[in-house]
Short mmCIF file of C-alpha atoms in Angstrom, two decimals:
data_model
loop_
_atom_site.label_atom_id
_atom_site.label_comp_id
_atom_site.label_asym_id
_atom_site.label_seq_id
_atom_site.Cartn_x
_atom_site.Cartn_y
_atom_site.Cartn_z
CA THR Q 1 22.92 6.10 -6.06
CA PHE Q 2 23.85 7.41 -9.46
CA GLN Q 3 26.43 6.57 -12.06
CA ILE Q 4 28.97 8.94 -13.52
CA CYS Q 5 30.47 8.28 -16.92
CA TYR Q 6 33.41 10.17 -18.30
CA LYS Q 7 35.60 9.90 -21.32
CA MET Q 8 39.36 10.06 -21.07
CA GLU Q 9 41.58 10.66 -24.06
CA ILE Q 10 44.85 8.77 -23.91
CA ASP Q 11 47.73 9.53 -26.18
CA THR Q 12 48.41 6.01 -27.49
CA PRO Q 13 49.86 4.98 -30.86
CA ALA Q 14 47.68 3.45 -33.58
CA PRO Q 15 46.18 0.95 -34.05
CA GLN Q 16 45.31 1.07 -30.32
CA ILE Q 17 42.09 2.84 -29.31
CA ALA Q 18 42.84 6.31 -28.05
CA ASN Q 19 39.54 6.97 -26.31
CA SER Q 20 38.42 4.96 -23.27
CA LEU Q 21 35.19 5.14 -21.29
CA PHE Q 22 35.28 4.84 -17.50
CA ASN Q 23 32.39 4.35 -15.07
CA TYR Q 24 32.00 4.46 -11.33
CA THR Q 25 29.02 4.51 -8.97
CA VAL Q 26 28.70 6.70 -5.89
CA THR Q 27 26.05 7.15 -3.21
CA ALA Q 28 24.49 10.59 -3.33
CA LEU Q 29 22.06 10.22 -0.40
CA LYS Q 30 21.71 7.93 2.58
CA PRO Q 31 19.09 5.17 2.20
CA GLY Q 32 15.57 6.30 3.04
CA GLY Q 33 13.52 3.12 2.67
CA VAL Q 34 12.78 1.32 5.94
CA VAL Q 35 13.66 -2.39 6.00
CA THR Q 36 12.54 -3.02 9.58
CA SER Q 37 12.00 -1.23 12.88
CA LEU Q 38 12.06 -2.23 16.54
CA VAL Q 39 11.04 -0.74 19.89
CA GLY Q 40 12.83 -1.64 23.13
CA ASN Q 41 15.13 -0.56 25.95
CA PHE Q 42 18.36 -0.44 23.98
CA VAL Q 43 20.18 2.58 25.44
CA ASP Q 44 19.33 1.69 29.06
CA SER Q 45 16.61 0.03 31.09
CA ASN Q 46 14.64 3.26 31.59
CA THR Q 47 14.65 4.64 28.05
CA LEU Q 48 12.29 3.51 25.31
CA ASN Q 49 14.07 3.49 21.96
CA LEU Q 50 13.03 3.27 18.33
CA ILE Q 51 15.56 1.45 16.13
CA VAL Q 52 15.14 1.79 12.37
CA GLY Q 53 17.02 -0.27 9.80
CA LYS Q 54 17.44 1.50 6.44
CA SER Q 55 19.37 -0.70 4.02
CA THR Q 56 22.96 0.11 5.06
CA HIS Q 57 22.23 2.34 8.08
CA ILE Q 58 20.83 1.92 11.59
CA GLU Q 59 19.07 4.88 13.17
CA LEU Q 60 18.62 5.03 16.95
CA HIS Q 61 16.07 7.37 18.55
CA ASN Q 62 14.94 8.08 22.10
CA SER Q 63 11.22 8.38 22.78
CA THR Q 64 10.60 11.60 24.74
CA GLU Q 65 7.61 13.74 25.73
CA ASN Q 66 8.34 15.99 22.75
CA GLY Q 67 8.63 13.17 20.23
CA LEU Q 68 11.61 11.29 18.86
CA GLU Q 69 15.14 12.43 19.65
CA ALA Q 70 17.94 11.24 17.35
CA VAL Q 71 20.80 9.48 19.15
CA LEU Q 72 22.89 7.70 16.51
CA ASP Q 73 23.02 7.09 12.77
CA VAL Q 74 25.43 4.22 12.18
CA PRO Q 75 26.51 2.80 8.81
CA ILE Q 76 26.58 -0.99 8.42
CA TRP Q 77 28.95 -2.84 6.09
CA GLY Q 78 26.24 -4.71 4.21
CA LYS Q 79 22.57 -4.51 3.29
CA ILE Q 80 20.37 -5.18 6.33
CA THR Q 81 17.77 -7.93 5.84
CA SER Q 82 16.66 -8.48 9.45
CA MET Q 83 17.05 -7.06 12.96
CA LYS Q 84 15.89 -8.54 16.28
CA LEU Q 85 16.17 -7.44 19.90
CA LEU Q 86 17.71 -9.85 22.42
CA ARG Q 87 17.45 -9.79 26.22
CA PRO Q 88 19.93 -12.35 27.65
CA LYS Q 89 19.47 -13.49 31.23
CA GLY Q 90 20.82 -10.98 33.72
CA TYR Q 91 20.53 -8.01 31.35
CA ASP Q 92 18.24 -5.08 32.12
CA HIS Q 93 18.48 -3.72 28.57
CA ASP Q 94 18.31 -5.10 25.04
CA LEU Q 95 20.99 -6.13 22.56
CA LEU Q 96 20.56 -5.82 18.80
CA PHE Q 97 20.97 -8.76 16.39
CA VAL Q 98 21.65 -7.63 12.81
CA LEU Q 99 21.72 -9.89 9.73
CA VAL Q 100 22.95 -8.62 6.36
CA GLU Q 101 22.37 -9.86 2.83
CA ARG Q 102 25.64 -11.80 2.64
CA LEU Q 103 24.55 -13.85 5.71
CA LYS Q 104 26.93 -12.24 8.15
CA PHE Q 105 25.56 -11.21 11.54
CA CYS Q 106 26.56 -9.17 14.55
CA VAL Q 107 25.17 -8.51 18.03
CA LEU Q 108 25.44 -4.85 19.04
CA GLU Q 109 25.21 -3.18 22.43
CA PHE Q 110 25.00 0.52 23.29
CA ASP Q 111 27.91 1.76 25.44
CA PRO Q 112 26.61 4.66 27.58
CA SER Q 113 30.14 5.87 28.45
CA THR Q 114 31.18 6.46 24.83
CA ARG Q 115 27.63 6.64 23.41
CA GLU Q 116 28.67 4.29 20.64
CA LEU Q 117 27.72 0.79 19.53
CA VAL Q 118 29.93 -2.09 20.65
CA THR Q 119 30.05 -5.46 18.90
CA ARG Q 120 29.43 -8.30 21.39
CA ALA Q 121 29.34 -11.15 18.86
CA GLN Q 122 29.68 -11.69 15.14
CA GLY Q 123 29.75 -14.57 12.69
CA ASP Q 124 29.07 -15.98 9.25
CA LEU Q 125 25.95 -18.11 8.62
CA ARG Q 126 26.70 -19.15 5.04
CA ASP Q 127 26.58 -22.86 4.16
CA PRO Q 128 28.83 -24.42 1.52
CA VAL Q 129 25.79 -26.02 -0.15
CA GLY Q 130 22.11 -25.19 -0.26
CA ARG Q 131 19.57 -23.31 -2.36
CA PRO Q 132 18.78 -19.82 -1.00
CA SER Q 133 15.16 -19.45 0.07
CA ASP Q 134 12.80 -17.66 -2.32
CA GLU Q 135 11.07 -16.02 0.67
CA GLY Q 136 14.23 -14.22 1.72
CA HIS Q 137 15.73 -14.33 5.21
CA LEU Q 138 13.27 -15.42 7.91
CA VAL Q 139 14.53 -14.77 11.44
CA ASP Q 140 12.94 -15.13 14.87
CA VAL Q 141 14.11 -15.33 18.49
CA ASP Q 142 12.90 -17.78 21.12
CA PRO Q 143 10.94 -15.72 23.72
CA ALA Q 144 12.96 -17.44 26.48
CA GLN Q 145 16.18 -16.18 24.83
CA ARG Q 146 17.61 -19.67 24.28
CA VAL Q 147 18.11 -19.75 20.52
CA ILE Q 148 17.81 -17.69 17.34
CA GLY Q 149 16.22 -19.47 14.38
CA LEU Q 150 16.90 -18.55 10.75
CA HIS Q 151 15.51 -19.97 7.52
CA LEU Q 152 18.07 -19.09 4.86
CA TYR Q 153 18.16 -22.17 2.63
CA ASP Q 154 15.36 -24.43 1.40
CA GLY Q 155 14.79 -27.37 3.72
CA LEU Q 156 17.13 -26.11 6.46
CA LEU Q 157 16.57 -24.28 9.74
CA LYS Q 158 19.72 -22.64 11.08
CA ILE Q 159 19.89 -22.56 14.90
CA VAL Q 160 22.17 -20.19 16.82
CA PRO Q 161 22.22 -21.07 20.56
CA MET Q 162 22.55 -18.08 22.87
CA MET Q 163 24.75 -17.78 25.95
CA GLU Q 164 23.84 -15.84 29.08
CA ASP Q 165 26.48 -13.16 28.42
CA GLY Q 166 24.95 -12.28 25.05
CA LYS Q 167 27.48 -14.25 23.01
CA MET Q 168 26.59 -17.05 20.61
CA LYS Q 169 27.52 -20.71 20.52
CA GLN Q 170 28.37 -22.59 17.34
CA ALA Q 171 25.45 -22.49 14.90
CA PHE Q 172 24.10 -25.70 13.38
CA SER Q 173 21.54 -26.61 10.71
CA CYS Q 174 18.45 -28.79 11.13
CA ARG Q 175 16.86 -30.61 8.21
CA MET Q 176 13.13 -30.04 7.58
CA GLU Q 177 10.81 -31.94 5.25
CA GLU Q 178 9.10 -28.72 4.20
CA LEU Q 179 10.90 -26.91 1.38
CA SER Q 180 8.76 -23.86 0.64
CA ILE Q 181 8.71 -22.03 4.00
CA ILE Q 182 6.64 -18.83 4.13
CA ASP Q 183 7.20 -17.72 7.74
CA ILE Q 184 8.47 -18.94 11.11
CA ALA Q 185 7.68 -17.92 14.71
CA PHE Q 186 9.00 -19.18 18.05
CA LEU Q 187 6.28 -19.83 20.63
CA ALA Q 188 6.15 -18.61 24.22
CA GLY Q 189 5.75 -20.76 27.32
CA CYS Q 190 7.33 -23.95 25.92
CA ALA Q 191 9.72 -26.19 27.86
CA GLU Q 192 11.93 -26.53 24.76
CA PRO Q 193 12.40 -23.90 22.04
CA THR Q 194 9.39 -24.52 19.78
CA VAL Q 195 9.00 -23.00 16.32
CA ALA Q 196 5.83 -22.80 14.24
CA VAL Q 197 6.43 -23.15 10.50
CA LEU Q 198 4.03 -21.89 7.83
CA TYR Q 199 4.73 -23.66 4.55
CA ARG Q 200 3.41 -24.37 1.06
CA ASP Q 201 3.20 -27.88 -0.37
CA ASN Q 202 3.69 -28.94 -3.99
CA LYS Q 203 -0.03 -28.40 -4.68
CA GLU Q 204 0.18 -24.76 -3.48
CA ALA Q 205 -1.88 -25.55 -0.36
CA LYS Q 206 -0.69 -23.93 2.88
CA HIS Q 207 -0.24 -25.67 6.22
CA MET Q 208 1.36 -25.08 9.62
CA LYS Q 209 3.57 -27.43 11.59
CA SER Q 210 5.57 -27.05 14.80
CA TYR Q 211 8.98 -28.37 15.81
CA GLU Q 212 10.88 -28.55 19.10
CA VAL Q 213 14.56 -27.65 18.89
CA HIS Q 214 16.85 -29.74 21.10
CA THR Q 215 20.18 -27.92 21.25
CA SER Q 216 21.86 -30.88 22.96
CA SER Q 217 21.37 -33.10 19.89
CA PHE Q 218 22.77 -30.54 17.40
CA GLY Q 219 20.62 -31.01 14.35
CA ASP Q 220 17.50 -32.91 15.42
CA LEU Q 221 14.03 -31.42 15.20
CA VAL Q 222 11.24 -33.16 17.12
CA GLU Q 223 7.63 -32.68 16.06
CA GLY Q 224 5.89 -30.23 18.38
CA PRO Q 225 2.37 -30.24 19.87
CA LYS Q 226 -0.19 -31.72 17.49
CA GLY Q 227 -2.66 -28.94 18.27
CA LEU Q 228 -0.38 -26.57 16.36
CA ASN Q 229 -0.39 -28.71 13.22
CA GLN Q 230 -3.02 -27.15 10.94
CA GLN Q 231 -3.84 -28.38 7.44
CA ASN Q 232 -5.30 -26.45 4.49
CA LEU Q 233 -5.09 -22.95 5.90
CA ASP Q 234 -6.28 -19.83 4.08
CA GLY Q 235 -4.67 -19.79 0.64
CA GLY Q 236 -3.40 -16.26 1.27
CA ALA Q 237 -1.75 -17.02 4.65
CA ASN Q 238 1.60 -15.25 4.75
CA LEU Q 239 2.31 -14.20 8.33
CA LEU Q 240 2.74 -15.81 11.77
CA ILE Q 241 2.43 -13.79 15.00
CA SER Q 242 3.66 -15.38 18.23
CA VAL Q 243 1.45 -14.51 21.22
CA PRO Q 244 3.34 -13.88 24.51
CA ALA Q 245 2.77 -15.89 27.69
CA PRO Q 246 0.56 -16.55 29.58
CA ILE Q 247 -1.80 -16.74 26.58
CA GLY Q 248 0.73 -18.30 24.21
CA GLY Q 249 -0.05 -19.81 20.84
CA VAL Q 250 0.27 -18.28 17.38
CA ILE Q 251 -1.87 -16.16 15.05
CA VAL Q 252 -1.98 -17.12 11.36
CA VAL Q 253 -2.76 -14.09 9.20
CA GLY Q 254 -4.33 -14.84 5.83
CA SER Q 255 -5.91 -12.82 3.06
CA ASP Q 256 -9.51 -13.75 4.06
CA ILE Q 257 -9.26 -15.36 7.51
CA ILE Q 258 -7.19 -14.71 10.64
CA THR Q 259 -6.83 -17.76 12.91
CA TYR Q 260 -5.52 -18.19 16.45
CA CYS Q 261 -3.98 -21.62 17.12
CA SER Q 262 -2.83 -23.16 20.40
CA ALA Q 263 -1.88 -26.61 21.64
CA SER Q 264 -4.31 -26.28 24.58
CA GLN Q 265 -7.54 -25.29 22.80
CA PRO Q 266 -9.42 -25.44 19.46
CA PRO Q 267 -8.61 -22.76 16.83
CA ARG Q 268 -10.46 -19.44 16.82
CA SER Q 269 -10.99 -17.50 13.58
CA ALA Q 270 -12.28 -14.16 12.32
CA PRO Q 271 -12.96 -13.11 8.70
CA ILE Q 272 -11.19 -10.19 7.07
CA ARG Q 273 -11.94 -8.31 3.86
CA SER Q 274 -9.78 -9.83 1.15
CA THR Q 275 -6.38 -8.15 1.38
CA VAL Q 276 -2.66 -8.76 1.92
CA ILE Q 277 -1.33 -7.93 5.40
CA LYS Q 278 2.26 -6.72 5.11
CA SER Q 279 3.22 -5.81 8.69
CA PHE Q 280 2.04 -5.93 12.29
CA GLY Q 281 2.85 -4.37 15.65
CA ARG Q 282 1.94 -5.55 19.14
CA ILE Q 283 0.16 -2.97 21.33
CA ASP Q 284 -0.17 -4.69 24.72
CA PRO Q 285 2.62 -6.61 26.46
CA ASP Q 286 0.30 -9.61 26.97
CA GLY Q 287 -0.54 -9.76 23.26
CA SER Q 288 -4.22 -8.82 23.59
CA ARG Q 289 -4.17 -6.26 20.77
CA TYR Q 290 -2.28 -5.89 17.51
CA LEU Q 291 -2.11 -3.32 14.72
CA LEU Q 292 -2.09 -4.74 11.20
CA SER Q 293 -1.32 -2.88 7.97
CA ASP Q 294 -2.12 -4.11 4.47
CA HIS Q 295 -0.64 -3.37 1.05
CA GLN Q 296 -3.09 -0.46 0.54
CA GLY Q 297 -2.25 1.26 3.82
CA ILE Q 298 -5.46 0.26 5.62
CA MET Q 299 -4.87 -0.20 9.35
CA TYR Q 300 -6.70 -2.87 11.35
CA LEU Q 301 -7.01 -3.46 15.08
CA LEU Q 302 -6.97 -7.15 16.01
CA VAL Q 303 -8.25 -7.95 19.52
CA LEU Q 304 -7.94 -11.33 21.27
CA ALA Q 305 -10.83 -11.86 23.71
CA HIS Q 306 -9.36 -14.03 26.48
CA ASP Q 307 -9.57 -14.88 30.17
CA GLY Q 308 -5.81 -14.82 30.76
CA SER Q 309 -5.08 -18.29 29.46
CA LYS Q 310 -7.71 -19.21 26.84
CA VAL Q 311 -8.80 -17.22 23.79
CA ALA Q 312 -12.57 -17.09 23.34
CA GLY Q 313 -12.57 -15.28 20.00
CA LEU Q 314 -11.02 -12.69 17.69
CA LYS Q 315 -12.34 -9.25 16.84
CA LEU Q 316 -11.13 -7.18 13.90
CA GLU Q 317 -11.84 -3.50 13.26
CA VAL Q 318 -10.71 -1.03 10.60
CA VAL Q 319 -8.86 1.87 12.22
CA GLY Q 320 -8.14 4.07 9.20
CA ARG Q 321 -5.90 4.50 6.19
CA THR Q 322 -2.32 5.73 5.97
CA SER Q 323 0.66 5.14 3.72
CA ALA Q 324 1.37 1.42 3.32
CA ALA Q 325 3.61 0.46 6.26
CA SER Q 326 6.73 -1.61 5.67
CA SER Q 327 7.15 -2.00 9.44
CA LEU Q 328 5.09 -1.33 12.58
CA SER Q 329 6.62 -1.02 16.06
#
């Protein structure tokens, strides 16, 4: 964006000021910085799509043998802070959940007949009271597609129950004891929607705790499996990665140590050269391998050695160096 200033002379009698200065701001170019990106079957069940969120625009691409093929470039009324793919029961393709800075959301679906995006649900997640979180908007989706969890205000977890047709039920807030939340991640293979919470206490130490979300009680969080409650984690821990079923569990990414935690086994850890991991992308559907990118653009390959249900250890290798990634898909 850039600002244009111009001076207009107005024929007005003294002692009024004859010269006035006017300003207005216009957008010269579309946003280029990537906020987030996703990969899924959005157009149809047989097409792999790349969805890129760029501030106030959503770009949709098809993955073809010759590379990426542009499908849509859609403006959004608001600044995008988070996007997630949804797959309600009975659907063979994905829907797109979009949250903007002013805490309004929508659920979009691609209409193959018109080749346009259709709004399936929309709403406002603002609360009349509450202190906005310093960590920004943290959003994750239950792998079983039962709820969407959002941390928007300190001490509150907003829950949006999902219906089978892709629409949303009335959202409600759950009170948490932890105020300084760093990241959240819903876990796979749980009877009830279970969220892992990475938080900082008043002594700047970092810990992880899990909660079960009971949608029938509308506002109650029940403490989750004790095996997922970890105290005094790496001081640089800033990221949670949910591992898909059947392995399950969660990976805590720190600045010096990466740890795998599960309710059914002891933690497994691997050291990492002191750094700050900014983004990750899952390679295998079962969660065996992940790509990690740090603030310097160094790419790492994280491998979970497992037998299908238990993780025996973690292995970390440096792949190379690129531009620092803001998102990996």
